[in-house]
Amino acid sequence: MKNSLRLFTLAALTLLTSCSNDTFPVYVALGSLRVLGIIACSPEISPGGSTKMHAIISDITSGGTRTLTETWESCTDPGVSAGAEPTCVGASDRTVVYSGTVSTLSSPYYTARGTAVTVTAPSTILSGRTDQVKFNGYPFLVTYTLTASNGDQVRAFKRVLVTDASVKGTKNAAPQLSGIKKSGGTLSSTPYSSGNLNASFVGGSAETYLYKITDTVITSQTEDLTSTWFVSEGSFKYYRTVSDDTNAWTPPASQPSGRQVVTVVIARDSRGGEDATSLPTSLVGSPSVVQAACP
Amino acid sequence: MKFQLGILFGLCVSLSSAFADTRIEGRVRERGTRNPLSGVNVYILPSKLKATTGVDGSFVFDQVPDGPFSFVVNLTDYEKLKREDSTTDKDYRELYLERTSYQVYETTILDKEKKRHNNQRTLKRSEFLTMPGSGGDPVKAVQNLPGVNRVSSFSSQIVIQGAGPQDTKYTINGHEVPLVFHFGGLTSVTSPEAIDRVDYLSAGYGVEFGRANGGLVGLLTRSPKTDRLHGLAFVDLINAGALMEGPIDSDSSFIVGARQSYIGAVLKKFMKGNDSFDLTVAPRYSDVIFGYERKLTPKDQFKWTSIYSSDTLEFVFNEPVRADPKLRGGFRNSTAFFRLIPELTHTHSNITTSRWSLGFGRDWFNVNTGSNYFKLTTYALTARGEVERKMSSEWVNFIGFDNRYNWAQAQLNIPNSFAGGGVFNPFSTGETRQADIKQKNHRIAGYWRAEVKPHETRWTYIPGMRLDYFSLSQEVLPGPRPAVRYELSDSVKLRSSGGLYYQPPLEQEIDATYGNPDIKSPRAWHFTAGGEKDWREGTSRGFVTSIDGFYKSLDRLIVPSARTTTRNSKIVSENYSNDGVGHVLGAQTEIKFEADPWSSSLIYTLSRSRRSEPGQVDHPSQYDQTHLLGVLGAYQTRNWRFSGRFRYSTGNPTTPITDSAFDADNDVYIPIRGPYYSDRLPAFYQLDLRVDRKFVFDKWILSFYLDVQNATNRKSKEQMVYSYNYKQKDYISGLPIFPTLGIKGEF
């Protein structure tokens, strides 16, 4: 009841404040130091299993004048959804996976994939857990910190779901974007004319999966695919679209100097699966390249 | 001789004709209300005839000389009536006396016996209907009482003496209801005109009520009028309604009222053109109240009250909510409940009276957005009974029970949400929980209370004991609650009370899957002491002052837990624990001044409310407001009433956000909190003004009011709002100047 009242309160506050605060930075505006997504090749693994991961990062405004450092850590989820701070500091199974300088950001776009790392879940992470948790999964927390040489910092995290292969056969696969389309045609760069754009998915990206409501009751559900539209100049009508819905694009009044408009679409399947694509297409790796890099 | 007799007869006839007497009957009533006025002397001049009205206001003059005359009526609190008349007109008269002031004509007398609790404060209908800033609402008016903390402009929840909103229980005729406000605070769920009084019970309240560690707000419906059919209708900017009442026969009477809002239409216009969402069903509410009273026998009085309330809101997000993408698609919220409350009072003898009542009803709560939903249906049966027996002239005993039985079904598919330090994590970061839960929940209580006032002493001793049983937590909880009163003099009364209070855990907190089945009921020790001095010395002018101190020690408070625990040999989330503790210390004073046509009061509360929980240093509670000040004043003439209210309160504590982390799974940032409630919002102050005007006609009254909330249009800082990554912050301001114009006609 308390949660539902919060849901009501949140929606009501959204209603009340939806028109306020134009002075805040826009969520989808690219420019400052940002982590746009963290992609795990396998968003669901077995105890002791591994997955390759990388972050999609952007730092356009700095123009390459500062050095960026990435730090990856992992640990058993301390209970983030129940209010614990998303950090591995203090965790008994804390592992520093990688720490080093970002070398992938380059002129003129300064938007790219970060360093790829591999994380491994503890083999005992599901020991003593309920059947429901073994089936639905327990989160293995991976934290990512992107620090600029001038002190700016962005903290991010992702949960890799660990499920027991003996009770759940099919694991979640990340959704796959096939590109960004306009009027049915796949784009290679952000257009300078207005129009409706949509994210295009490879067939089967929205999976149907089983979910245990209790230790004994299982339901079948289908993933919701959501796409977030980041852009360096110009604007999209919506921050996010669902499935392959279109998004109205308004180009900037003039083309940015020395480069094209950067558009990055991050798709999520609501279960930890992510994929990314961009215009120009080479920035975050074409979807097929990214997927091919996964084990 | 015959001739002489004839002359004499003719003379007699002509004389009798010259001094002929006319019988004149009539009735004296109060103008506007048509209430009959009894015991009133009615004079006819110049004949100097006098008649006194009976119980029904009727009078008779048997021998009024023919010709013109004047009615003269002079009665205290009424304008003098002088009406020219003539015996040649009809022989039945209706005389209407106009009150010197109509602003208080609805005053209800509350005898002292009804004020059971040492810390009970009562607002009568005549008070809450015209209280500035409250819009005539009985529960909102409670905010003007000492010890009531202020939540925000967007909420009218009653927070009592540093507790939380969930620590206040709301009742109608003693029976718990799920909510008392439409849309969280717009207006209470029943027609104010059907309410007799609202009782506010704070720390140290008696054994008759329980399950609330803060206090209780109780609405009591009034008896229908029995003299004739009465009615009223009103219209204002947010809703319209009507109410009818009157006798059915010599032993029974009824009252029925209904309201329907249309504020949604205004909002819909305001929201038009917003790209983020479409308002498909504008916020709307309605409520109905029906009451019936019957004198069954000279010893049995029966009362029936039915209440229905409904709220609905629906809109469509055109895109997933920017700050919380799990909120998407349509949003619909509907809340409704009804209660059927039969009550029977039986007078066994002149020393024993018993009161029995039931409250049966059903609650519906439904909120859904996209694939998230929460649907709760509850059947509730509450039962109360009490036997009052005068054991002697010095000793009265009360024995009773206060039970509640719930049968609930909850269907949910929502993320658990964390709001540590009053800061919400986005819903998207929570773990979605699906459930279809059917639950029985019984809360049974018995109590004993006595009032012992030995002769020749100024002391009244009020021992009391309550025993609660909560089926979900399987607890039997004794709650001793003694109180004492001392009459230092006729005008100075001292009082003290205290005791042990328990509040059962919420269903979700004790649920085996989503809560913690080992959770226990939070506990509070209350202690209060204070007094009252009436400086008026028997007159109607002067001061009445009161001052009370209160202390509450809180433990076993339920707080969220991110820890795991082992249950049935499995590692599971603890979800909640009883590790919260706290205390509240404060003093409150009320100074009332009355000198017709002026009246005013000053209310001040000084308090300190602290909490402590694992991982956090001792901190202020969410509604810790060091200073609460309210000044109310009114000036009234015969048909005008001007009133105002000024409020000041220390800003609510807030939790600073020191950093944030991007949740890549859900495309949102979650806040990293600093020490809980270690910052504060700026202080709040507001001026509300109200003008009431009555137009009194012989048979009905027309009233207008203009209630201006936040008359100075001050932008009070009510809440923090942050940029997507919590790096920038701003304030959400409270409601701007908000005038409400209303019109009411009644007969």
Coordinates of N, CA, C and O in Angstrom, one line a residue, chain B residues 500-601:
Chain B
L500 N 0.9 3.7 27.4 CA 1.6 2.9 26.5 C 0.7 2.7 25.3 O -0.5 2.3 25.4
Y501 N 1.2 2.9 24.1 CA 0.5 2.8 22.8 C 1.2 1.9 21.8 O 2.4 1.9 21.8
Y502 N 0.4 1.2 21.1 CA 1.0 0.3 20.0 C 0.3 0.6 18.7 O -0.9 0.9 18.7
Q503 N 1.1 0.5 17.6 CA 0.5 0.6 16.3 C 0.9 -0.6 15.5 O 2.0 -0.9 15.3
P504 N -0.1 -1.3 15.0 CA 0.2 -2.5 14.3 C 1.0 -2.3 13.0 O 0.8 -1.2 12.3
P505 N 1.8 -3.2 12.6 CA 2.6 -3.0 11.3 C 1.6 -3.0 10.1 O 0.5 -3.6 10.2
L506 N 2.0 -2.4 9.0 CA 1.2 -2.4 7.8 C 1.3 -3.8 7.2 O 2.2 -4.5 7.5
E507 N 0.2 -4.2 6.5 CA 0.2 -5.5 5.9 C 1.4 -5.9 5.1 O 2.0 -7.0 5.3
Q508 N 1.9 -4.9 4.3 CA 3.1 -5.3 3.5 C 4.3 -5.4 4.3 O 5.3 -6.1 3.9
E509 N 4.4 -4.7 5.5 CA 5.6 -4.8 6.3 C 5.7 -6.1 7.0 O 6.8 -6.6 7.3
I510 N 4.6 -6.8 7.2 CA 4.7 -8.1 7.9 C 4.4 -9.3 6.9 O 4.5 -10.4 7.3
D511 N 4.3 -9.0 5.6 CA 4.1 -10.0 4.7 C 5.3 -10.9 4.6 O 6.4 -10.5 4.6
A512 N 5.0 -12.2 4.5 CA 6.2 -13.2 4.6 C 7.1 -13.1 3.4 O 8.3 -13.3 3.5
T513 N 6.6 -12.7 2.2 CA 7.4 -12.6 1.0 C 8.0 -11.2 0.9 O 9.2 -11.0 0.6
Y514 N 7.2 -10.2 1.0 CA 7.7 -8.8 0.7 C 8.0 -8.0 1.9 O 8.5 -6.9 1.8
G515 N 7.7 -8.5 3.1 CA 8.0 -7.8 4.3 C 8.9 -8.7 5.2 O 9.7 -9.4 4.7
N516 N 8.6 -8.6 6.5 CA 9.3 -9.4 7.4 C 8.3 -10.0 8.4 O 7.7 -9.2 9.2
P517 N 8.0 -11.3 8.4 CA 7.0 -11.8 9.2 C 7.3 -11.8 10.7 O 6.5 -12.0 11.5
D518 N 8.6 -11.5 11.0 CA 9.0 -11.4 12.4 C 8.8 -10.0 13.0 O 9.2 -9.7 14.1
I519 N 8.3 -9.1 12.2 CA 8.2 -7.7 12.6 C 7.2 -7.5 13.8 O 6.2 -8.3 13.8
K520 N 7.5 -6.6 14.7 CA 6.6 -6.4 15.8 C 6.0 -5.0 15.7 O 6.4 -4.1 14.9
S521 N 5.0 -4.7 16.5 CA 4.3 -3.4 16.5 C 5.1 -2.3 17.1 O 5.7 -2.5 18.2
P522 N 5.3 -1.2 16.4 CA 6.0 -0.1 17.0 C 5.3 0.3 18.3 O 4.1 0.2 18.5
R523 N 6.1 0.9 19.2 CA 5.6 1.2 20.6 C 5.9 2.6 20.9 O 6.9 3.2 20.5
A524 N 5.0 3.2 21.7 CA 5.2 4.6 22.1 C 4.7 4.8 23.5 O 3.6 4.4 23.9
W525 N 5.6 5.4 24.3 CA 5.2 5.9 25.7 C 4.8 7.4 25.6 O 5.6 8.1 25.1
H526 N 3.6 7.7 26.0 CA 3.2 9.1 26.0 C 3.2 9.7 27.5 O 2.8 8.9 28.4
F527 N 3.6 10.9 27.6 CA 3.4 11.6 28.9 C 3.0 13.0 28.7 O 3.8 13.7 27.9
T528 N 2.0 13.5 29.2 CA 1.6 14.9 29.1 C 1.2 15.5 30.4 O 0.7 14.8 31.3
A529 N 1.4 16.8 30.5 CA 0.9 17.5 31.7 C 0.7 19.0 31.3 O 1.4 19.5 30.5
G530 N -0.4 19.5 31.9 CA -0.7 20.9 31.5 C -1.9 21.4 32.3 O -2.3 20.8 33.3
G531 N -2.4 22.6 31.8 CA -3.5 23.2 32.5 C -4.2 24.2 31.7 O -3.7 24.6 30.6
E532 N -5.3 24.7 32.3 CA -6.1 25.7 31.6 C -6.6 26.7 32.6 O -6.9 26.4 33.7
K533 N -6.6 28.0 32.2 CA -7.1 29.1 33.0 C -8.1 29.9 32.3 O -7.8 30.4 31.2
D534 N -9.3 30.0 32.8 CA -10.3 30.8 32.2 C -10.3 32.2 33.0 O -10.7 32.2 34.2
W535 N -9.9 33.2 32.3 CA -9.8 34.5 32.9 C -11.1 35.3 32.8 O -11.1 36.5 33.3
R536 N -12.1 34.8 32.2 CA -13.3 35.5 31.9 C -14.2 35.7 33.2 O -15.1 36.6 33.2
E537 N -14.0 34.9 34.2 CA -14.7 35.0 35.4 C -16.2 35.1 35.2 O -16.9 36.1 35.8
G538 N -16.8 34.3 34.5 CA -18.2 34.2 34.3 C -18.8 35.1 33.2 O -20.0 35.0 32.9
T539 N -18.0 36.0 32.6 CA -18.5 36.9 31.6 C -18.2 36.2 30.2 O -17.6 35.1 30.2
S540 N -18.6 36.9 29.2 CA -18.3 36.3 27.9 C -17.1 37.1 27.2 O -16.9 36.9 26.0
R541 N -16.4 37.9 28.0 CA -15.3 38.6 27.4 C -14.0 38.2 28.2 O -14.1 38.0 29.4
G542 N -13.0 38.1 27.5 CA -11.7 37.9 28.2 C -10.9 36.7 27.6 O -11.2 36.3 26.5
F543 N -9.9 36.3 28.3 CA -9.0 35.3 27.8 C -9.3 33.9 28.4 O -9.8 33.8 29.5
V544 N -9.0 32.9 27.6 CA -8.9 31.5 28.1 C -7.5 31.0 27.6 O -7.2 31.1 26.4
T545 N -6.7 30.6 28.5 CA -5.4 30.1 28.1 C -5.1 28.7 28.6 O -5.7 28.2 29.5
S546 N -4.3 28.0 27.8 CA -4.0 26.7 28.1 C -2.5 26.4 27.8 O -2.0 27.0 26.8
I547 N -1.9 25.6 28.5 CA -0.5 25.2 28.2 C -0.3 23.7 28.5 O -0.8 23.3 29.5
D548 N 0.3 23.0 27.6 CA 0.6 21.5 27.9 C 2.0 21.2 27.4 O 2.4 21.7 26.4
G549 N 2.6 20.3 28.2 CA 3.9 19.8 27.7 C 3.7 18.3 27.4 O 2.7 17.7 27.9
F550 N 4.4 17.8 26.4 CA 4.3 16.4 26.0 C 5.7 15.8 25.8 O 6.6 16.5 25.3
Y551 N 5.7 14.5 26.1 CA 6.9 13.7 25.8 C 6.5 12.4 25.3 O 5.6 11.7 25.8
K552 N 7.2 11.9 24.2 CA 6.9 10.6 23.6 C 8.2 9.9 23.4 O 9.1 10.4 22.8
S553 N 8.2 8.7 23.9 CA 9.4 7.8 23.7 C 9.0 6.7 22.7 O 8.0 6.0 23.0
L554 N 9.7 6.6 21.6 CA 9.3 5.7 20.5 C 10.3 4.6 20.4 O 11.5 4.9 20.3
D555 N 9.9 3.4 20.3 CA 10.9 2.3 19.9 C 10.2 1.3 19.1 O 9.0 1.3 18.8
R556 N 11.0 0.3 18.6 CA 10.5 -0.7 17.7 C 9.9 -0.1 16.4 O 9.0 -0.7 15.8
L557 N 10.4 1.1 16.0 CA 9.9 1.7 14.8 C 10.3 0.9 13.6 O 11.4 0.4 13.6
I558 N 9.4 0.7 12.7 CA 9.7 -0.1 11.5 C 10.5 0.7 10.5 O 10.0 1.8 10.1
V559 N 11.6 0.3 10.1 CA 12.5 1.0 9.1 C 12.8 0.0 8.0 O 13.0 -1.2 8.2
P560 N 13.0 0.5 6.7 CA 13.4 -0.4 5.7 C 14.8 -1.0 5.9 O 15.7 -0.4 6.6
S561 N 15.0 -2.2 5.5 CA 16.3 -2.9 5.7 C 16.8 -3.5 4.4 O 16.0 -4.1 3.7
A562 N 18.0 -3.2 4.0 CA 18.6 -3.8 2.8 C 19.4 -5.1 3.2 O 20.1 -5.7 2.3
R563 N 19.4 -5.5 4.5 CA 20.2 -6.6 4.9 C 19.5 -7.9 4.5 O 18.3 -7.9 4.1
T564 N 20.2 -9.0 4.6 CA 19.6 -10.3 4.4 C 19.5 -11.0 5.7 O 20.3 -10.7 6.6
T565 N 18.7 -12.0 5.8 CA 18.6 -12.8 7.0 C 18.3 -14.2 6.6 O 17.9 -14.5 5.4
T566 N 18.4 -15.1 7.5 CA 18.1 -16.5 7.2 C 16.8 -16.9 7.8 O 16.5 -16.7 9.0
R567 N 15.9 -17.4 7.0 CA 14.5 -17.8 7.4 C 14.2 -19.1 6.8 O 14.3 -19.3 5.5
N568 N 13.8 -20.1 7.5 CA 13.6 -21.5 7.0 C 14.8 -22.0 6.3 O 14.7 -22.6 5.2
S569 N 16.0 -21.7 6.8 CA 17.3 -22.2 6.2 C 17.5 -21.6 4.9 O 18.4 -22.1 4.1
K570 N 16.9 -20.5 4.5 CA 17.1 -19.8 3.2 C 17.6 -18.4 3.5 O 17.1 -17.8 4.4
I571 N 18.5 -17.9 2.6 CA 18.9 -16.5 2.8 C 17.8 -15.7 2.0 O 17.5 -15.9 0.9
V572 N 17.2 -14.8 2.8 CA 16.2 -13.9 2.2 C 16.4 -12.5 2.6 O 17.1 -12.2 3.5
S573 N 15.8 -11.5 1.8 CA 15.9 -10.1 2.2 C 15.1 -9.9 3.5 O 14.0 -10.4 3.6
E574 N 15.7 -9.1 4.3 CA 15.0 -8.8 5.6 C 13.9 -7.8 5.3 O 12.8 -7.8 6.0
N575 N 14.0 -6.9 4.4 CA 13.0 -5.9 3.9 C 12.7 -4.8 5.0 O 12.7 -3.7 4.7
Y576 N 12.3 -5.2 6.2 CA 12.0 -4.3 7.2 C 12.6 -4.8 8.5 O 12.7 -6.0 8.7
S577 N 12.9 -3.9 9.4 CA 13.3 -4.3 10.8 C 12.6 -3.3 11.8 O 12.1 -2.3 11.4
N578 N 12.7 -3.7 13.1 CA 12.2 -2.9 14.2 C 13.3 -2.1 14.8 O 13.2 -1.8 16.0
D579 N 14.3 -1.7 14.0 CA 15.4 -1.1 14.6 C 15.3 0.5 14.8 O 16.3 1.1 15.2
G580 N 14.2 1.0 14.5 CA 14.1 2.5 14.6 C 13.7 2.9 16.1 O 12.9 2.2 16.7
V581 N 14.3 4.0 16.5 CA 13.9 4.5 17.8 C 13.7 6.0 17.7 O 14.2 6.6 16.7
G582 N 13.1 6.7 18.7 CA 13.0 8.1 18.6 C 12.3 8.7 19.8 O 11.9 7.9 20.7
H583 N 12.3 10.0 19.9 CA 11.5 10.6 21.0 C 11.0 12.0 20.5 O 11.6 12.6 19.5
V584 N 10.0 12.5 21.2 CA 9.5 13.8 20.9 C 9.3 14.5 22.2 O 8.7 13.9 23.1
L585 N 9.7 15.8 22.2 CA 9.6 16.6 23.4 C 9.0 17.9 23.0 O 9.5 18.5 22.0
G586 N 8.0 18.4 23.7 CA 7.5 19.7 23.3 C 6.5 20.3 24.2 O 6.2 19.7 25.3
A587 N 6.1 21.5 23.9 CA 5.1 22.2 24.7 C 4.2 23.0 23.8 O 4.7 23.5 22.7
Q588 N 3.0 23.1 24.1 CA 2.0 23.8 23.2 C 1.1 24.7 24.1 O 0.8 24.4 25.2
T589 N 0.8 25.9 23.5 CA -0.1 26.8 24.2 C -1.1 27.4 23.3 O -0.9 27.5 22.1
E590 N -2.2 27.7 23.9 CA -3.3 28.3 23.1 C -3.9 29.5 24.0 O -4.2 29.3 25.2
I591 N -3.9 30.6 23.4 CA -4.5 31.8 24.1 C -5.7 32.3 23.3 O -5.5 32.7 22.1
K592 N -6.8 32.2 23.9 CA -8.1 32.6 23.2 C -8.5 33.9 23.8 O -8.5 34.1 25.0
F593 N -9.0 34.8 23.0 CA -9.6 36.1 23.5 C -10.9 36.3 22.8 O -11.0 36.2 21.6
E594 N -11.9 36.6 23.6 CA -13.2 36.9 23.1 C -13.8 38.2 23.6 O -13.8 38.3 24.9
A595 N -14.2 39.0 22.8 CA -14.9 40.3 23.2 C -15.7 40.7 22.0 O -15.2 41.4 21.1
D596 N -16.9 40.2 22.0 CA -17.9 40.5 20.9 C -17.8 41.9 20.5 O -17.9 42.8 21.3
P597 N -17.6 42.2 19.2 CA -17.6 41.3 18.0 C -16.3 40.8 17.6 O -16.2 40.2 16.5
W598 N -15.3 40.9 18.5 CA -14.0 40.4 18.1 C -13.7 39.0 18.8 O -14.2 38.7 19.9
S599 N -13.0 38.2 18.1 CA -12.5 36.9 18.7 C -11.2 36.6 18.1 O -11.0 36.9 16.9
S600 N -10.3 36.0 18.8 CA -9.0 35.7 18.3 C -8.3 34.6 19.1 O -8.8 34.3 20.2
S601 N -7.4 34.0 18.5 CA -6.6 33.0 19.3 C -5.2 32.9 18.7 O -4.9 33.2 17.6

